[in-house]
Amino acid sequence: MEPFGVGQTVQRRDVFRGRVWSTQALRVIEDAPTALITCAWPGTHVRVPETYARVRRGDPSASREEAVRQLAAGTWTLSAGEWQETVLLLWKAPGAYFSVNAFYSGDADHRLLTWYVNFERPNVRQPGGFDTFDLLVDLLIDADLTGWRWKDEDEYAHGRRLGIIDDAEHAHVDAARQQVLALLADRAGPFAEAERWSAWRRDPAWPTPSLPAPQP
């Protein structure tokens, strides 16, 4: 497919067993052979599992564990919403089982808060966007790249027990973990341009990305 244009709105869809688990509008910063780089900011359209939306609202009757059970059973429903609080920069190399995300404060300071590595399936390009699937485990990296820690290991183990992530995919995740730590140690990939991304600002002329109407 032709590269996406700078400033183009694209749709990221997380798809599991043929069904959309979540979707997010993104604005394209760069689409090169080495990586697709996109961004989002407060107000950007998203659709997320209704249970996750309830967790974010502080509903005590909802839990992330429940959401993972619904994922395994195929019983989730989607809730429309908006990206909140932070500005997101997303870097994804072709064929990679991870994306590297930078989160910035959503205020005028636009301060880099953290790097966040999301382990996920490689992108499959579609007209107007791409499909992937979040594989539940993540890596948090300090803004200055001096420290890191794993996130959601329990949720990942729960997903393994429920059959969401099979042995073959688990092997891909294990390999991707080592790849990311090597990129960090070598200051390679997006970490080679950490200063550039720390100073990055989106084009203020870009309108907030929106999603197309859901299919009936």
mmCIF file of C-alpha atoms in Angstrom:
data_model
loop_
_atom_site.group_PDB
_atom_site.id
_atom_site.type_symbol
_atom_site.label_atom_id
_atom_site.label_comp_id
_atom_site.label_asym_id
_atom_site.label_seq_id
_atom_site.Cartn_x
_atom_site.Cartn_y
_atom_site.Cartn_z
ATOM 1 C CA MET A 1 0.000 0.000 0.000
ATOM 2 C CA GLU A 2 1.067 3.598 -0.532
ATOM 3 C CA PRO A 3 2.603 5.323 2.509
ATOM 4 C CA PHE A 4 0.250 7.380 4.628
ATOM 5 C CA GLY A 5 0.579 11.135 4.147
ATOM 6 C CA VAL A 6 1.942 13.481 6.795
ATOM 7 C CA GLY A 7 -1.023 14.892 8.711
ATOM 8 C CA GLN A 8 -3.376 12.148 7.516
ATOM 9 C CA THR A 9 -5.843 10.691 9.997
ATOM 10 C CA VAL A 10 -5.546 6.916 10.323
ATOM 11 C CA GLN A 11 -7.421 4.402 12.411
ATOM 12 C CA ARG A 12 -5.659 1.912 14.674
ATOM 13 C CA ARG A 13 -7.816 -1.139 15.372
ATOM 14 C CA ASP A 14 -7.008 -3.854 17.911
ATOM 15 C CA VAL A 15 -8.602 -6.969 16.440
ATOM 16 C CA PHE A 16 -9.014 -10.296 18.248
ATOM 17 C CA ARG A 17 -10.512 -13.349 16.548
ATOM 18 C CA GLY A 18 -12.014 -11.206 13.841
ATOM 19 C CA ARG A 19 -13.668 -8.675 16.170
ATOM 20 C CA VAL A 20 -12.579 -5.134 16.986
ATOM 21 C CA TRP A 21 -11.443 -4.918 20.622
ATOM 22 C CA SER A 22 -10.606 -1.210 20.497
ATOM 23 C CA THR A 23 -9.995 1.519 17.967
ATOM 24 C CA GLN A 24 -8.267 4.883 18.035
ATOM 25 C CA ALA A 25 -7.872 7.797 15.653
ATOM 26 C CA LEU A 26 -4.276 8.924 15.068
ATOM 27 C CA ARG A 27 -2.560 11.662 13.081
ATOM 28 C CA VAL A 28 0.427 10.628 10.921
ATOM 29 C CA ILE A 29 3.723 12.357 11.655
ATOM 30 C CA GLU A 30 5.927 10.212 9.421
ATOM 31 C CA ASP A 31 5.563 7.014 7.402
ATOM 32 C CA ALA A 32 9.009 5.729 6.459
ATOM 33 C CA PRO A 33 10.400 2.248 5.701
ATOM 34 C CA THR A 34 11.880 2.158 9.224
ATOM 35 C CA ALA A 35 8.755 3.110 11.178
ATOM 36 C CA LEU A 36 5.244 4.540 11.142
ATOM 37 C CA ILE A 37 5.029 7.448 13.608
ATOM 38 C CA THR A 38 1.633 8.774 14.667
ATOM 39 C CA CYS A 39 0.181 10.900 17.430
ATOM 40 C CA ALA A 40 -2.975 11.649 19.406
ATOM 41 C CA TRP A 41 -3.957 14.281 21.964
ATOM 42 C CA PRO A 42 -6.842 15.068 24.316
ATOM 43 C CA GLY A 43 -10.159 14.965 22.478
ATOM 44 C CA THR A 44 -9.049 12.371 19.904
ATOM 45 C CA HIS A 45 -11.782 9.803 19.278
ATOM 46 C CA VAL A 46 -11.436 6.288 20.703
ATOM 47 C CA ARG A 47 -13.670 3.249 21.193
ATOM 48 C CA VAL A 48 -12.686 0.969 24.057
ATOM 49 C CA PRO A 49 -14.226 -2.047 25.802
ATOM 50 C CA GLU A 50 -17.071 -0.821 27.975
ATOM 51 C CA THR A 51 -15.585 -2.523 31.053
ATOM 52 C CA TYR A 52 -12.287 -0.659 30.645
ATOM 53 C CA ALA A 53 -14.245 2.590 30.312
ATOM 54 C CA ARG A 54 -15.990 1.813 33.605
ATOM 55 C CA VAL A 55 -12.644 1.085 35.296
ATOM 56 C CA ARG A 56 -11.314 4.454 34.130
ATOM 57 C CA ARG A 57 -14.403 6.195 35.501
ATOM 58 C CA GLY A 58 -13.693 4.607 38.905
ATOM 59 C CA ASP A 59 -16.646 2.195 38.857
ATOM 60 C CA PRO A 60 -15.890 -0.238 41.746
ATOM 61 C CA SER A 61 -17.973 -2.978 40.099
ATOM 62 C CA ALA A 62 -15.632 -3.131 37.078
ATOM 63 C CA SER A 63 -12.104 -4.549 36.856
ATOM 64 C CA ARG A 64 -9.418 -5.104 34.266
ATOM 65 C CA GLU A 65 -9.544 -8.824 35.119
ATOM 66 C CA GLU A 66 -13.208 -8.841 34.104
ATOM 67 C CA ALA A 67 -12.306 -7.140 30.821
ATOM 68 C CA VAL A 68 -9.707 -9.824 30.039
ATOM 69 C CA ARG A 69 -12.282 -12.559 30.784
ATOM 70 C CA GLN A 70 -14.695 -10.877 28.375
ATOM 71 C CA LEU A 71 -11.931 -10.704 25.768
ATOM 72 C CA ALA A 72 -11.325 -14.449 26.046
ATOM 73 C CA ALA A 73 -15.052 -15.201 25.909
ATOM 74 C CA GLY A 74 -15.785 -12.762 23.082
ATOM 75 C CA THR A 75 -18.479 -11.012 25.125
ATOM 76 C CA TRP A 76 -17.214 -7.428 25.195
ATOM 77 C CA THR A 77 -19.016 -4.341 23.919
ATOM 78 C CA LEU A 78 -17.396 -1.070 22.828
ATOM 79 C CA SER A 79 -17.897 2.351 24.341
ATOM 80 C CA ALA A 80 -17.169 5.598 22.479
ATOM 81 C CA GLY A 81 -14.905 8.090 24.206
ATOM 82 C CA GLU A 82 -12.026 10.516 23.848
ATOM 83 C CA TRP A 83 -8.304 10.366 24.557
ATOM 84 C CA GLN A 84 -7.719 12.244 27.794
ATOM 85 C CA GLU A 85 -5.028 14.171 29.673
ATOM 86 C CA THR A 86 -1.867 13.329 27.711
ATOM 87 C CA VAL A 87 -0.364 13.749 24.251
ATOM 88 C CA LEU A 88 0.738 10.454 22.684
ATOM 89 C CA LEU A 89 3.513 9.816 20.173
ATOM 90 C CA LEU A 90 3.543 6.254 18.765
ATOM 91 C CA TRP A 91 6.529 4.682 16.926
ATOM 92 C CA LYS A 92 6.047 1.272 15.244
ATOM 93 C CA ALA A 93 8.546 -0.539 13.021
ATOM 94 C CA PRO A 94 7.302 -2.919 10.300
ATOM 95 C CA GLY A 95 6.961 -6.467 11.597
ATOM 96 C CA ALA A 96 7.651 -5.477 15.221
ATOM 97 C CA TYR A 97 5.821 -7.108 18.121
ATOM 98 C CA PHE A 98 5.943 -3.824 20.019
ATOM 99 C CA SER A 99 5.398 -0.102 19.661
ATOM 100 C CA VAL A 100 7.342 2.594 21.509
ATOM 101 C CA ASN A 101 5.122 5.356 22.858
ATOM 102 C CA ALA A 102 6.056 8.704 24.372
ATOM 103 C CA PHE A 103 3.559 10.364 26.699
ATOM 104 C CA TYR A 104 3.612 14.130 27.217
ATOM 105 C CA SER A 105 1.671 16.327 29.609
ATOM 106 C CA GLY A 106 -1.420 17.740 27.958
ATOM 107 C CA ASP A 107 -0.817 21.264 29.237
ATOM 108 C CA ALA A 108 1.163 24.105 27.699
ATOM 109 C CA ASP A 109 4.451 22.718 29.078
ATOM 110 C CA HIS A 110 4.119 19.597 26.897
ATOM 111 C CA ARG A 111 6.626 17.845 29.153
ATOM 112 C CA LEU A 112 7.775 14.314 28.297
ATOM 113 C CA LEU A 113 6.421 12.175 31.147
ATOM 114 C CA THR A 114 7.453 8.633 30.254
ATOM 115 C CA TRP A 115 8.260 6.193 27.498
ATOM 116 C CA TYR A 116 5.833 3.291 27.301
ATOM 117 C CA VAL A 117 6.491 0.135 25.277
ATOM 118 C CA ASN A 118 3.319 -1.657 24.272
ATOM 119 C CA PHE A 119 3.777 -5.285 23.217
ATOM 120 C CA GLU A 120 1.404 -6.010 20.362
ATOM 121 C CA ARG A 121 1.059 -7.830 17.072
ATOM 122 C CA PRO A 122 2.732 -6.425 13.949
ATOM 123 C CA ASN A 123 0.672 -3.903 12.028
ATOM 124 C CA VAL A 124 -1.483 -5.132 9.166
ATOM 125 C CA ARG A 125 -2.186 -2.150 6.950
ATOM 126 C CA GLN A 126 -5.726 -1.478 5.834
ATOM 127 C CA PRO A 127 -7.212 1.338 3.759
ATOM 128 C CA GLY A 128 -7.193 4.297 6.113
ATOM 129 C CA GLY A 129 -5.239 2.682 8.925
ATOM 130 C CA PHE A 130 -3.883 -0.531 10.370
ATOM 131 C CA ASP A 131 -4.867 -3.504 12.533
ATOM 132 C CA THR A 132 -2.878 -4.899 15.457
ATOM 133 C CA PHE A 133 -3.673 -6.413 18.864
ATOM 134 C CA ASP A 134 -2.440 -5.422 22.331
ATOM 135 C CA LEU A 135 -0.708 -8.391 23.994
ATOM 136 C CA LEU A 136 -1.378 -7.140 27.546
ATOM 137 C CA VAL A 137 2.162 -6.659 28.906
ATOM 138 C CA ASP A 138 4.040 -3.344 28.823
ATOM 139 C CA LEU A 139 7.354 -1.742 29.733
ATOM 140 C CA LEU A 140 7.605 1.673 31.407
ATOM 141 C CA ILE A 141 10.819 3.633 30.786
ATOM 142 C CA ASP A 142 11.857 6.830 32.557
ATOM 143 C CA ALA A 143 11.709 10.000 30.477
ATOM 144 C CA ASP A 144 15.505 10.322 30.707
ATOM 145 C CA LEU A 145 15.959 6.616 29.796
ATOM 146 C CA THR A 146 17.780 5.839 33.055
ATOM 147 C CA GLY A 147 15.377 3.250 34.471
ATOM 148 C CA TRP A 148 12.573 0.898 33.501
ATOM 149 C CA ARG A 149 10.040 -1.556 34.940
ATOM 150 C CA TRP A 150 7.568 -4.106 33.625
ATOM 151 C CA LYS A 151 3.841 -3.397 33.843
ATOM 152 C CA ASP A 152 0.797 -5.726 33.832
ATOM 153 C CA GLU A 153 2.697 -8.995 34.188
ATOM 154 C CA ASP A 154 -0.273 -10.410 36.148
ATOM 155 C CA GLU A 155 -2.676 -9.444 33.390
ATOM 156 C CA TYR A 156 -0.386 -11.044 30.815
ATOM 157 C CA ALA A 157 -0.259 -14.291 32.837
ATOM 158 C CA HIS A 158 -4.054 -14.197 33.124
ATOM 159 C CA GLY A 159 -4.319 -13.815 29.356
ATOM 160 C CA ARG A 160 -1.978 -16.764 28.883
ATOM 161 C CA ARG A 161 -4.138 -18.957 31.151
ATOM 162 C CA LEU A 162 -7.264 -17.974 29.226
ATOM 163 C CA GLY A 163 -5.702 -18.804 25.862
ATOM 164 C CA ILE A 164 -5.624 -15.237 24.568
ATOM 165 C CA ILE A 165 -1.864 -15.509 24.015
ATOM 166 C CA ASP A 166 -0.738 -18.938 22.810
ATOM 167 C CA ASP A 167 2.740 -20.437 23.047
ATOM 168 C CA ALA A 168 3.826 -19.173 19.629
ATOM 169 C CA GLU A 169 2.782 -15.617 20.408
ATOM 170 C CA HIS A 170 4.376 -15.869 23.849
ATOM 171 C CA ALA A 171 7.669 -16.715 22.139
ATOM 172 C CA HIS A 172 7.315 -13.602 19.964
ATOM 173 C CA VAL A 173 6.698 -11.473 23.064
ATOM 174 C CA ASP A 174 9.748 -12.929 24.830
ATOM 175 C CA ALA A 175 11.904 -12.139 21.797
ATOM 176 C CA ALA A 176 10.425 -8.636 21.569
ATOM 177 C CA ARG A 177 11.200 -7.977 25.244
ATOM 178 C CA GLN A 178 14.871 -8.667 24.623
ATOM 179 C CA GLN A 179 14.831 -6.603 21.444
ATOM 180 C CA VAL A 180 13.416 -3.571 23.247
ATOM 181 C CA LEU A 181 15.904 -3.812 26.116
ATOM 182 C CA ALA A 182 18.728 -4.027 23.563
ATOM 183 C CA LEU A 183 17.408 -0.927 21.747
ATOM 184 C CA LEU A 184 17.292 0.904 25.058
ATOM 185 C CA ALA A 185 20.803 -0.181 26.092
ATOM 186 C CA ASP A 186 22.229 0.779 22.684
ATOM 187 C CA ARG A 187 20.159 3.979 22.405
ATOM 188 C CA ALA A 188 18.904 2.670 19.071
ATOM 189 C CA GLY A 189 15.568 2.872 17.260
ATOM 190 C CA PRO A 190 13.457 5.725 18.638
ATOM 191 C CA PHE A 191 15.817 6.034 21.612
ATOM 192 C CA ALA A 192 18.563 7.183 19.214
ATOM 193 C CA GLU A 193 16.481 10.316 18.666
ATOM 194 C CA ALA A 194 15.366 10.828 22.255
ATOM 195 C CA GLU A 195 16.311 14.524 22.198
ATOM 196 C CA ARG A 196 14.332 15.069 19.012
ATOM 197 C CA TRP A 197 11.237 13.419 20.437
ATOM 198 C CA SER A 198 11.601 15.153 23.799
ATOM 199 C CA ALA A 199 11.320 18.479 21.954
ATOM 200 C CA TRP A 200 8.617 17.328 19.506
ATOM 201 C CA ARG A 201 5.406 19.327 19.137
ATOM 202 C CA ARG A 202 2.464 18.522 16.908
ATOM 203 C CA ASP A 203 1.420 20.918 14.175
ATOM 204 C CA PRO A 204 -1.104 23.230 15.870
ATOM 205 C CA ALA A 205 -2.999 23.537 12.571
ATOM 206 C CA TRP A 206 -3.968 19.866 12.620
ATOM 207 C CA PRO A 207 -7.589 19.244 13.616
ATOM 208 C CA THR A 208 -8.246 16.672 16.341
ATOM 209 C CA PRO A 209 -8.415 13.188 14.774
ATOM 210 C CA SER A 210 -11.842 11.559 14.646
ATOM 211 C CA LEU A 211 -13.061 8.053 13.875
ATOM 212 C CA PRO A 212 -15.444 7.105 11.082
ATOM 213 C CA ALA A 213 -18.930 6.074 12.118
ATOM 214 C CA PRO A 214 -19.032 2.452 13.357
ATOM 215 C CA GLN A 215 -20.225 -0.166 10.906
ATOM 216 C CA PRO A 216 -23.723 -1.538 11.654
#
